[in-house]
CSV table of C-alpha atoms in Angstrom, one decimal:
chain,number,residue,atom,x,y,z
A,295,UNK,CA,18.7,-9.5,36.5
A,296,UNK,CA,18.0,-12.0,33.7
A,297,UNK,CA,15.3,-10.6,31.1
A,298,UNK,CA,11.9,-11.9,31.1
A,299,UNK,CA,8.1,-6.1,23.9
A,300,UNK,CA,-0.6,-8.7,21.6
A,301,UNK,CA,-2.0,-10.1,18.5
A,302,UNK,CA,-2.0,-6.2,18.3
A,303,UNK,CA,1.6,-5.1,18.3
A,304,UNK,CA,1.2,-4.1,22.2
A,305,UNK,CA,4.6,-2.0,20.9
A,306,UNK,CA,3.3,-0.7,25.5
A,307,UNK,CA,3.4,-2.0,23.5
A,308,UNK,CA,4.4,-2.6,24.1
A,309,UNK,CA,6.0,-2.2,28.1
A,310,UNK,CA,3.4,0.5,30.2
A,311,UNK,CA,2.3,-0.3,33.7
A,312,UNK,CA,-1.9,0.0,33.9
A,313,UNK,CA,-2.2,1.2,37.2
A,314,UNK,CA,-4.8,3.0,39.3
A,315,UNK,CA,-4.6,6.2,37.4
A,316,UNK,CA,-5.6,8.9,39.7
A,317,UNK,CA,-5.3,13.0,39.9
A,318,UNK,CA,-2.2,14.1,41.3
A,319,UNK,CA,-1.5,15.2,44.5
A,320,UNK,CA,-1.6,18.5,44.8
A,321,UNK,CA,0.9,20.5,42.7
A,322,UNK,CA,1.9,23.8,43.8
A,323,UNK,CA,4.0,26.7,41.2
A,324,UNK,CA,6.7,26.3,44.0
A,325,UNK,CA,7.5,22.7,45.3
A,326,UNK,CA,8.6,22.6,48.4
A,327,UNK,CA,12.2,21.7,49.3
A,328,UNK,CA,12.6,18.4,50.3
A,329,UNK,CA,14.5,17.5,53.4
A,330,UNK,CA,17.6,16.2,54.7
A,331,UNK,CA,15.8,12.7,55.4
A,332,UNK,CA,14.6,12.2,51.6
A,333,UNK,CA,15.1,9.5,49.3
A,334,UNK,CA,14.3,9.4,46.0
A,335,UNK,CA,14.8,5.8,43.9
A,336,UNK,CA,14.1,4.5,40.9
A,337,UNK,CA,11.2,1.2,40.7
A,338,UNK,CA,11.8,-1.4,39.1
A,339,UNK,CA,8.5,-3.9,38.8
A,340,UNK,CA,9.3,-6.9,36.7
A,341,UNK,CA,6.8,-8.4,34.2
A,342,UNK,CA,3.7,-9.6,34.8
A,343,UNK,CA,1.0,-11.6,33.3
A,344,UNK,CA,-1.1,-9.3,31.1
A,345,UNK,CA,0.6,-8.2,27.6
A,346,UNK,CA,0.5,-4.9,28.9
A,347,UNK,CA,3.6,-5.4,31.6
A,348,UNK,CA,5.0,-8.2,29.6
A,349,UNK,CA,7.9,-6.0,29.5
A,350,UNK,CA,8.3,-4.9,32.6
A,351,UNK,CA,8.1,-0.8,34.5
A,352,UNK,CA,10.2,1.7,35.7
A,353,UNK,CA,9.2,4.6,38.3
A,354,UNK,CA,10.8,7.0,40.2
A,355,UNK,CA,9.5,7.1,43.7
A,356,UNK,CA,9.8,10.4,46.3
A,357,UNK,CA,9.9,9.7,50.0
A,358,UNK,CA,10.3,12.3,52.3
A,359,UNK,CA,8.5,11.5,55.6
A,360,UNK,CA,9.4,14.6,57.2
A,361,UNK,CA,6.9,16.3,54.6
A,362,UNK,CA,4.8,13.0,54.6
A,363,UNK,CA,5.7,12.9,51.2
A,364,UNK,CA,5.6,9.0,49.2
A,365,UNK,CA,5.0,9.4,45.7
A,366,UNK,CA,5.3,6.8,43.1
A,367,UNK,CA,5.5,9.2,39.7
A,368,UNK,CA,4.8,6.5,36.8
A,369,UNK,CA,5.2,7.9,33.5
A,370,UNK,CA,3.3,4.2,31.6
A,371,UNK,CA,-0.2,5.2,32.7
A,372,UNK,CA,-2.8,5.2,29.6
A,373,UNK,CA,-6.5,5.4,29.9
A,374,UNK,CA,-7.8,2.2,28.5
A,375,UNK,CA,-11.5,2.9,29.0
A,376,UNK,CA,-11.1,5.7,25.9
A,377,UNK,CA,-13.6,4.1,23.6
A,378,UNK,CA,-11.5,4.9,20.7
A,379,UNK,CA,-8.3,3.3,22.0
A,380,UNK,CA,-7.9,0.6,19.5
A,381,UNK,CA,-8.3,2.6,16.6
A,382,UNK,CA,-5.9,4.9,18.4
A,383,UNK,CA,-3.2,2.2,19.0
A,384,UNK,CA,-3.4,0.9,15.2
A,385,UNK,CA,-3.1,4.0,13.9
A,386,UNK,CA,-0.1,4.9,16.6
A,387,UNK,CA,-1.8,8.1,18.3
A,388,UNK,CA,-1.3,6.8,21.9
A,389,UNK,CA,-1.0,9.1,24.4
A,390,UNK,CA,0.4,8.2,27.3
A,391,UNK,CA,0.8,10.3,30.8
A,392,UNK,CA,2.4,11.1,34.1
A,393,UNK,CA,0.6,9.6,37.2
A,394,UNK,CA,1.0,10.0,40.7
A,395,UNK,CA,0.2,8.1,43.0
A,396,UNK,CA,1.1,7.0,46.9
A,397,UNK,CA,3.6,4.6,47.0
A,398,UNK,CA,1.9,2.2,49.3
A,399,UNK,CA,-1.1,2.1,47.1
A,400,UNK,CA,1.1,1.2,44.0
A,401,UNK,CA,3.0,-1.6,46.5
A,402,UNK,CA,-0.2,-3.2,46.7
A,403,UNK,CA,-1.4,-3.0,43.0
A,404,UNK,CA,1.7,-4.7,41.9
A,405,UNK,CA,1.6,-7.2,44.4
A,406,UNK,CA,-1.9,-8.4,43.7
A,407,UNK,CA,-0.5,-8.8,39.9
A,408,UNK,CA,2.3,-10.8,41.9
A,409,UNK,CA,4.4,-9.0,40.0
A,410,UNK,CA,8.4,-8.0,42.2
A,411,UNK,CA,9.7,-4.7,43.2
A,412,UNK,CA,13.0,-3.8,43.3
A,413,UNK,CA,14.1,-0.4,44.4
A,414,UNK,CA,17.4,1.5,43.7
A,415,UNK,CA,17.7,4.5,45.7
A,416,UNK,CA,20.1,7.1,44.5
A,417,UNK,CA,23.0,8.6,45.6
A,418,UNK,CA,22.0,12.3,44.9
A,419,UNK,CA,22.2,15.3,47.2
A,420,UNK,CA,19.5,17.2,49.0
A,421,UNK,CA,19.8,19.8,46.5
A,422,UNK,CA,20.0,17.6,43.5
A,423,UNK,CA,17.0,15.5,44.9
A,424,UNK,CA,15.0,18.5,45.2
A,425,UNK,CA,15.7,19.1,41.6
A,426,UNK,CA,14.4,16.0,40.3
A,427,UNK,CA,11.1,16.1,42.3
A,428,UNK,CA,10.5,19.9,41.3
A,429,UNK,CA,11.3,18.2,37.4
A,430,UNK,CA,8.5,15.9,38.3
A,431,UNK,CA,6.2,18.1,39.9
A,432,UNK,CA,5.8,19.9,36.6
A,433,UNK,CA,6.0,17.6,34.7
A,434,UNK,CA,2.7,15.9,36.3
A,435,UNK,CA,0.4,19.6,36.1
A,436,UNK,CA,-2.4,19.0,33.5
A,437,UNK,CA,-0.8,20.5,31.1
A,438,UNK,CA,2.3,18.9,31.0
A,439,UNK,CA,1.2,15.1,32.0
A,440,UNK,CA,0.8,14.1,28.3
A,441,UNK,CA,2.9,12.8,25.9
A,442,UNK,CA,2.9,10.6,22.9
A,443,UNK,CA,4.0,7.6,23.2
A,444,UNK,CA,6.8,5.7,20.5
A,445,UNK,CA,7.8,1.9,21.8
A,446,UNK,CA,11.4,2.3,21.2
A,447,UNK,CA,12.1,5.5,21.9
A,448,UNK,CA,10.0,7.4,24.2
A,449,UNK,CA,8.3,5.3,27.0
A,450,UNK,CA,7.6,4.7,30.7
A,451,UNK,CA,11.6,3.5,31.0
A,452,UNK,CA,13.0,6.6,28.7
A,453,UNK,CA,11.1,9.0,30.4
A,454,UNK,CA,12.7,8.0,34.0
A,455,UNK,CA,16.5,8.7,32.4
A,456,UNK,CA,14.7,11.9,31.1
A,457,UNK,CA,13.4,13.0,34.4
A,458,UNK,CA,16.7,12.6,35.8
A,459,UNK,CA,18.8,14.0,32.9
A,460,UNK,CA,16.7,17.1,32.9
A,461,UNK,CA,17.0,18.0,36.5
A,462,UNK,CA,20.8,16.8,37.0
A,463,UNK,CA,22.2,18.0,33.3
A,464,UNK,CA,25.6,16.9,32.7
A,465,UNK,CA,26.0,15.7,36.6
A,466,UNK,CA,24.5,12.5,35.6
A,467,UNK,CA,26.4,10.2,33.4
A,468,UNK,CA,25.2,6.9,31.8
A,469,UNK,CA,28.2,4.8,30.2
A,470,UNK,CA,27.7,1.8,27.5
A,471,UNK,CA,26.5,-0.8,30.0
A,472,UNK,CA,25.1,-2.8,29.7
A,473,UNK,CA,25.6,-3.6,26.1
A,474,UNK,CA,23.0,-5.2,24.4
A,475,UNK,CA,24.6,-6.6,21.2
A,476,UNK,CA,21.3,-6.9,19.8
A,477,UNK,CA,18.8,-5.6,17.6
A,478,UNK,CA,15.3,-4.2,18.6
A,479,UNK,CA,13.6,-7.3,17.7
A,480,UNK,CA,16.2,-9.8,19.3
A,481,UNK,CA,15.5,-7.7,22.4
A,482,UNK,CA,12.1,-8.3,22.4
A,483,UNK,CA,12.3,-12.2,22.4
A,484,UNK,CA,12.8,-13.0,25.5
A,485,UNK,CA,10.0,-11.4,26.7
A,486,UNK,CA,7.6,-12.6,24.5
A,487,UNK,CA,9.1,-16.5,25.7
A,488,UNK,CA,6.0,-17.3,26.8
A,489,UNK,CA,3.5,-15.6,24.9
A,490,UNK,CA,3.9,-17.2,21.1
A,491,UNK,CA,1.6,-15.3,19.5
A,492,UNK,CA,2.5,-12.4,20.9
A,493,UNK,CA,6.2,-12.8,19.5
A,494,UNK,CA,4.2,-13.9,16.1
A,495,UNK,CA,2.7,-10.5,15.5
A,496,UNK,CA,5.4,-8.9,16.7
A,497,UNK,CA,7.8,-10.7,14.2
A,498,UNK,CA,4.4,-10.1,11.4
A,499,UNK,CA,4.1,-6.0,12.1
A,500,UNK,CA,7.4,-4.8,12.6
A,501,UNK,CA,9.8,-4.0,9.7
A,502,UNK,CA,13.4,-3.4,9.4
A,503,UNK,CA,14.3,-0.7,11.4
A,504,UNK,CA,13.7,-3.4,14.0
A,505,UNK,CA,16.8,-5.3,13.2
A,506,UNK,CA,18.9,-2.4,13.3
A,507,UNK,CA,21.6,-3.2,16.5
A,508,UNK,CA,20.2,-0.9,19.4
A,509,UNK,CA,22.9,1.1,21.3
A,510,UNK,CA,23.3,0.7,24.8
A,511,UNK,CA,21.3,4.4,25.6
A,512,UNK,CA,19.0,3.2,23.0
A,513,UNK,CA,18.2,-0.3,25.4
A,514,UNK,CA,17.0,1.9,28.4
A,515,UNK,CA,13.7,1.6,26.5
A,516,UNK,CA,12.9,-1.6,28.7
A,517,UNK,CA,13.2,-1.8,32.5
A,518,UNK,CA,15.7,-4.4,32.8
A,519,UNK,CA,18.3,-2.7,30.5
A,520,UNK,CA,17.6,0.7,32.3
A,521,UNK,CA,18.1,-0.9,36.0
A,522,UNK,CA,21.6,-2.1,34.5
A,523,UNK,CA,22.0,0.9,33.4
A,524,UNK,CA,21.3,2.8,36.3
A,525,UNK,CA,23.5,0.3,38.3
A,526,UNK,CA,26.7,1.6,36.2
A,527,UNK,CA,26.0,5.6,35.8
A,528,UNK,CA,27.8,8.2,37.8
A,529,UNK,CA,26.3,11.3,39.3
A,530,UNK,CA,28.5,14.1,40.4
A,531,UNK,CA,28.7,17.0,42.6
A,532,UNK,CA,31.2,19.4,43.1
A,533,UNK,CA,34.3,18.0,42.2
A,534,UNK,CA,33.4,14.5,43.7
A,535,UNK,CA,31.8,12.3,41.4
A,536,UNK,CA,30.3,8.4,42.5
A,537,UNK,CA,28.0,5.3,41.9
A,538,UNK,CA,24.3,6.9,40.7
A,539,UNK,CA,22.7,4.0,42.8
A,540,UNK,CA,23.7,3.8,46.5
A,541,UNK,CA,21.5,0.8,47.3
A,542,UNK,CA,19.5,-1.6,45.8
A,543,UNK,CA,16.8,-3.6,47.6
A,544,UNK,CA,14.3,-6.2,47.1
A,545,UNK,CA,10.5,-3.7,48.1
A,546,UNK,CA,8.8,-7.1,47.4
A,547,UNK,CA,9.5,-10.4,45.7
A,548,UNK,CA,6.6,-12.8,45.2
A,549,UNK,CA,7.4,-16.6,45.8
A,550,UNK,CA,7.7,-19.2,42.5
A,551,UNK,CA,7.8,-16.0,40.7
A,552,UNK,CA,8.8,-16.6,37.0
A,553,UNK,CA,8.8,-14.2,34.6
A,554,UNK,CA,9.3,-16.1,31.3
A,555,UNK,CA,7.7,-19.2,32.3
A,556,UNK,CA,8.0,-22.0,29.3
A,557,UNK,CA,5.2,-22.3,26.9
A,558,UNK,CA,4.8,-24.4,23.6
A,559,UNK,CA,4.8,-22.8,20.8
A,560,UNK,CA,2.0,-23.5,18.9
A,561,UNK,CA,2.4,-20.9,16.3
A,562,UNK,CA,5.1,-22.9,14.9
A,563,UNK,CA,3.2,-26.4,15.4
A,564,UNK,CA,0.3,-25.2,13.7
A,565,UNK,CA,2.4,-23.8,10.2
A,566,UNK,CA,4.0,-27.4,9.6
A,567,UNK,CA,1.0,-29.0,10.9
A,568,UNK,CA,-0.6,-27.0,8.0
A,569,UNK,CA,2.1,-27.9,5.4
A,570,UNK,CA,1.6,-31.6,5.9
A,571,UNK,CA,-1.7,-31.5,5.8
A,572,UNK,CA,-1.3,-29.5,2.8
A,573,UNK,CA,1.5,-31.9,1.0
A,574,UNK,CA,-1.0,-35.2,1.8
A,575,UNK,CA,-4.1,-33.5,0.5
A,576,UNK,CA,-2.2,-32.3,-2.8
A,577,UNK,CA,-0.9,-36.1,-2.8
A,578,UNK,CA,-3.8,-37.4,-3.0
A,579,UNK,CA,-5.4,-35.3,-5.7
A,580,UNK,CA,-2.5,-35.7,-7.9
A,581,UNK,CA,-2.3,-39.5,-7.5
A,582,UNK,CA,-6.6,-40.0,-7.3
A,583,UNK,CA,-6.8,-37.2,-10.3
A,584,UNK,CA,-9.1,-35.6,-8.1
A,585,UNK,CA,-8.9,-31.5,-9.4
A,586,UNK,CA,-8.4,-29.4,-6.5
A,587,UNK,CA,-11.3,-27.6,-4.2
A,588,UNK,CA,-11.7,-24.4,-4.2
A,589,UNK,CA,-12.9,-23.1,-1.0
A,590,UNK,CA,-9.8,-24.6,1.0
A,591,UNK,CA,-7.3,-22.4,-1.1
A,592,UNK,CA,-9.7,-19.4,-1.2
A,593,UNK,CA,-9.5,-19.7,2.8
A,594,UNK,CA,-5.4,-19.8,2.8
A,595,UNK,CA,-5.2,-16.5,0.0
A,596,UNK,CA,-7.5,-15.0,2.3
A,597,UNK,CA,-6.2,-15.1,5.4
A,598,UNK,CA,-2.7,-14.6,4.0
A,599,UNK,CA,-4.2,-11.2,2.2
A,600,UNK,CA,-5.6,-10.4,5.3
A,601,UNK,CA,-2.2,-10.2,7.1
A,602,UNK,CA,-0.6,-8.6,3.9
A,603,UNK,CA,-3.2,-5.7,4.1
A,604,UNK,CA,-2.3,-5.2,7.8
A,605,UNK,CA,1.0,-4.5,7.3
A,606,UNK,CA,0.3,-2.4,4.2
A,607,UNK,CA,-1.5,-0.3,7.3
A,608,UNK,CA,1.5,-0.5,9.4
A,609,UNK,CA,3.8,0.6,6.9
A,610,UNK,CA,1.4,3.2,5.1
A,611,UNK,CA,-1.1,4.8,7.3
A,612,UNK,CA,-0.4,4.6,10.6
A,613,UNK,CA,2.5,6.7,12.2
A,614,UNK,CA,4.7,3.6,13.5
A,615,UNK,CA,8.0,4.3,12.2
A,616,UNK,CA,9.1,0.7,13.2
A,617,UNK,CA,6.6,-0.8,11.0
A,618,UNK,CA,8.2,0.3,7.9
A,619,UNK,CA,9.9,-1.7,5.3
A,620,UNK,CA,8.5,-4.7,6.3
A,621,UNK,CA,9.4,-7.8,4.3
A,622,UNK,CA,6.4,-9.7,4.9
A,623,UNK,CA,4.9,-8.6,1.9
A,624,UNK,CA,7.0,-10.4,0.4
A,625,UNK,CA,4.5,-13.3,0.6
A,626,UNK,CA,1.6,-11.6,2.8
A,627,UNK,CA,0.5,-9.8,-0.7
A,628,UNK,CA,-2.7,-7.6,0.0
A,629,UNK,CA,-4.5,-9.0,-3.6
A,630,UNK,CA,-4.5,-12.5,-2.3
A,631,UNK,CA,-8.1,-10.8,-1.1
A,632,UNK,CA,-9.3,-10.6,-4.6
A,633,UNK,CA,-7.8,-13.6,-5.6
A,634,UNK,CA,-9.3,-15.7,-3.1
A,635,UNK,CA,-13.0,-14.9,-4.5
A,636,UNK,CA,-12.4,-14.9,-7.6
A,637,UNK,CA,-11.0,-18.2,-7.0
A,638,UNK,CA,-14.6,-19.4,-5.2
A,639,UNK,CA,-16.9,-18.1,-8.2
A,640,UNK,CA,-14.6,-17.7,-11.2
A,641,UNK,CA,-12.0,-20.7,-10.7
A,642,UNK,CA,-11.2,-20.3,-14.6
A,643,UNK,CA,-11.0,-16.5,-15.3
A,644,UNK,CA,-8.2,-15.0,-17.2
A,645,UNK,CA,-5.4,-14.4,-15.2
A,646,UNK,CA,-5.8,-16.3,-12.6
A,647,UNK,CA,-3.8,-19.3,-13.3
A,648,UNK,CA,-0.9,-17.0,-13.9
A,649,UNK,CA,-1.3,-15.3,-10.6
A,650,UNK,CA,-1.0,-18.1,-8.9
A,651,UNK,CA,2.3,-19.7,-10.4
A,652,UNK,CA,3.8,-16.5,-9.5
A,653,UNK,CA,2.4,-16.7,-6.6
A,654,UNK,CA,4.3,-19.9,-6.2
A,655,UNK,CA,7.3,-19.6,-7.9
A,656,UNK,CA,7.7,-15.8,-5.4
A,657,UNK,CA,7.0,-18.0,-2.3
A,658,UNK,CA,9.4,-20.7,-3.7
A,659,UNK,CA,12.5,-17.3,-3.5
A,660,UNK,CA,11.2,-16.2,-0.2
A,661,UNK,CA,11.8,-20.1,1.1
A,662,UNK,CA,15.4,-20.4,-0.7
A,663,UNK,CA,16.5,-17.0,0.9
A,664,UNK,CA,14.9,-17.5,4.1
A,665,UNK,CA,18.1,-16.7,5.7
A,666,UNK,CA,19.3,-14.0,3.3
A,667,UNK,CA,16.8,-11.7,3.7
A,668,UNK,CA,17.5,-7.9,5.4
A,669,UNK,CA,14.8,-9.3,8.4
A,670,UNK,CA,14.1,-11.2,10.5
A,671,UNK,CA,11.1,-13.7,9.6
A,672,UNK,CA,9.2,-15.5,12.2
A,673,UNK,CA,10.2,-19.5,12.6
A,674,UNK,CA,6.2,-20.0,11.9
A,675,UNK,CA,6.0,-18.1,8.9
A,676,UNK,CA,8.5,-20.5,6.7
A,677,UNK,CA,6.2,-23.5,6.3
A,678,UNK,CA,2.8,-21.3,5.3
A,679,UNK,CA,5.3,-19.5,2.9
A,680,UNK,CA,5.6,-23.5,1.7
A,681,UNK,CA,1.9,-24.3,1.9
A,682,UNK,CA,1.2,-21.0,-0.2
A,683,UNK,CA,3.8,-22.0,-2.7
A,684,UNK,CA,2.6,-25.8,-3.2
A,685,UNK,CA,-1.2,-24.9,-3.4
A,686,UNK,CA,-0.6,-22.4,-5.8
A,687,UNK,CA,1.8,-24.1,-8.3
A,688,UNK,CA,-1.0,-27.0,-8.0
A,689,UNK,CA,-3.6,-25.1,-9.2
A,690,UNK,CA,-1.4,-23.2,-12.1
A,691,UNK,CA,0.5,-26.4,-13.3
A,692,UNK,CA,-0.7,-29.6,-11.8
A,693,UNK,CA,-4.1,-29.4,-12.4
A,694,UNK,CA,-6.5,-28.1,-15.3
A,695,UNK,CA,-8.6,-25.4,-14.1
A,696,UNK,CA,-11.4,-26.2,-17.1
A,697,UNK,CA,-12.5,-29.6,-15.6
A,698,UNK,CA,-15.3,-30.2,-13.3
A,699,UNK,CA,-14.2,-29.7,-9.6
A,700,UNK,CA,-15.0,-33.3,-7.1
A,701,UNK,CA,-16.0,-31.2,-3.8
């Protein structure tokens, strides 16, 4: 199954279902056994249009008709109506939780977001399936619902392998496929295709533990890598041990579906459109011996401060362990916010002129070691690192701050 991780680091982030989140069914001290004519699977709905499932979901579904039991138990379900869920999400204190919900209702959510189901039922025993849906019994009570939730590590996918893991132990087996030969943020890509600035803020919050090579347990974070995954385990009983998955089906697939459809990437278009609009305007005031404007250059420091102090906040404040070490600030630097008014109302105070030819002559070794550097820099960023670097040296070499400005 080919692969198909917001401007706010969605890191559902960065990959959580919203669906109809609803009480439980009822959920007794003592589930009942299930019976011999019981199923359990694990769901696999492919990505959809909102950022929230641009990653994809995993749920483990219960059917047991002889107890008129179908239960869809999604562990991505977050309450989006909290009034204090952005502040929440930037700070990383997102709690997510265990719904339940019938499976026919779920069908028909995920088809109205024409999003595909596929459905691998496993090849566990009547004891063992019991097990698991006793796991998730408890694990859906009020008290036990909750968790918090980390992108990479502990999501809607992980929590599925968890489920099983705690109810079968040692019987179930995951081996190293499918290997993803990739780091975090390579992994990501593909799913952010079709949503450039999406990939751009992705690229602009997270830090180098991102480009660290993710192991193949540690892929099962998104759905795709986890149905692979699930498609290669063992499970064993007794002394006989055999496939985890004993069919896979299509539930429902949703005609011209695409999950990664193509889309221009205007992120990048807009950075060199911005450096040659930058390199013709500097030509011209060097060659007319116009002095340069201020309010122009005041908007770039700004809105490159802007984006250093965000990922000051990343890195610093909120709990994000992924959005550490991040070598943005390399050129994002957070006092380009003080620079950029002094620049409008003191263009000639002390200092500035030397800020800004090391703000140049620092932009001019982030562009030489573009490809040196420990991460991963977005494609976009390279030619505002440029534009930076040009207006500054301008203003602290190629032009004398002293004379009158020509607006």
């Amino acid at each position: 199954m080919a692969p198909s991780l917001s401007v706010r680091l969605s890191l559902c982030v960065l990959g959580a279902t919203l669906l109809l989140g609803s009480a439980p069914p009822s959920l007794s001290a003592h589930p009942p056994r299930l019976s011999a004519e019981s199923e359990v699977s694990m769901v696999t709905i492919l990505p959809g249009t909102p950022v929230y499932s641009m990653f994809g979901h995993s749920a483990l579904r219960v059917h047991d008709p002889a107890q008129n039991i179908d239960r869809l138990y999604n562990y991505g379900t977050f309450d989006f109506s909290d009034p204090l869920f952005i502040p929440k999400f930037a700070y990383g204190h997102l709690r997510y939780f265990l719904s339940v919900v019938p499976f026919p209702r779920a069908l028909r959510a995920y088809e109205q977001q024409q999003r595909p189901v596929l459905e691998q039922t496993l090849n566990l025993t009547r004891a063992q399936r019991t097990a698991l849906f006793r796991v998730l019994q408890v694990n859906a009570r009020p008290e036990n619902r909750y968790y918090q939730y980390v992108f990479f590590f502990d999501n809607c996918s992980t929590r599925v392998r968890d489920a099983l893991e705690q109810a079968l132990g040692d019987a179930v087996q995951f081996g190293d496929r499918p290997r993803p030969d990739a780091t975090f943020r390579q992994l990501l890509d593909p799913y952010a295709a079709n949503l450039p600035l999406v990939d751009l803020s992705f690229d602009l919050a997270l830090g180098t533990p991102a480009d660290r090579r993710a192991t193949p347990r540690e892929a099962h974070f998104l759905p795709d890598y986890l149905f692979e995954a699930f498609a290669h385990a063992t499970v064993q009983s007794g002394d006989t041990t055999r496939a985890l998955v004993a069919h896979t089906d299509t539930t429902r697939w949703i005609e011209g579906y695409e999950a990664t459809p193509s889309a221009f990437d205007w992120p990048l278009a807009a950075g060199w459109m911005i450096l040659f609009l930058t390199l013709g305007w500097t030509g011209w005031q060097a060659t007319t011996g116009r002095q340069p404007g201020t309010y122009g250059d005041a908007l770039l420091l700004a809105a490159v401060g802007v984006t250093g102090v965000l990922a000051c906040f990343l890195w610093f404040v909120s709990t994000y362990a992924v959005t550490t070490y991040n070598w943005n600030l390399l050129w994002a630097w957070p006092t380009h916010l003080l620079a950029a008014p002094l620049l409008l109302w003191r263009p000639s105070a002390a200092g500035l002129r030397m800020y800004l030819a090391v703000t140049a002559v620092t932009a001019a070794v982030v562009a030489l070691g573009w490809t040196w550097w420990p991460q991963d820099l977005h494609a976009a960023v390279f030619p505002v690192v440029l534009t930076v670097g040009i207006r500054g040296g301008w203003r602290a070499l190629g032009a004398d701050s002293e004379r009158p400005r020509i607006r």
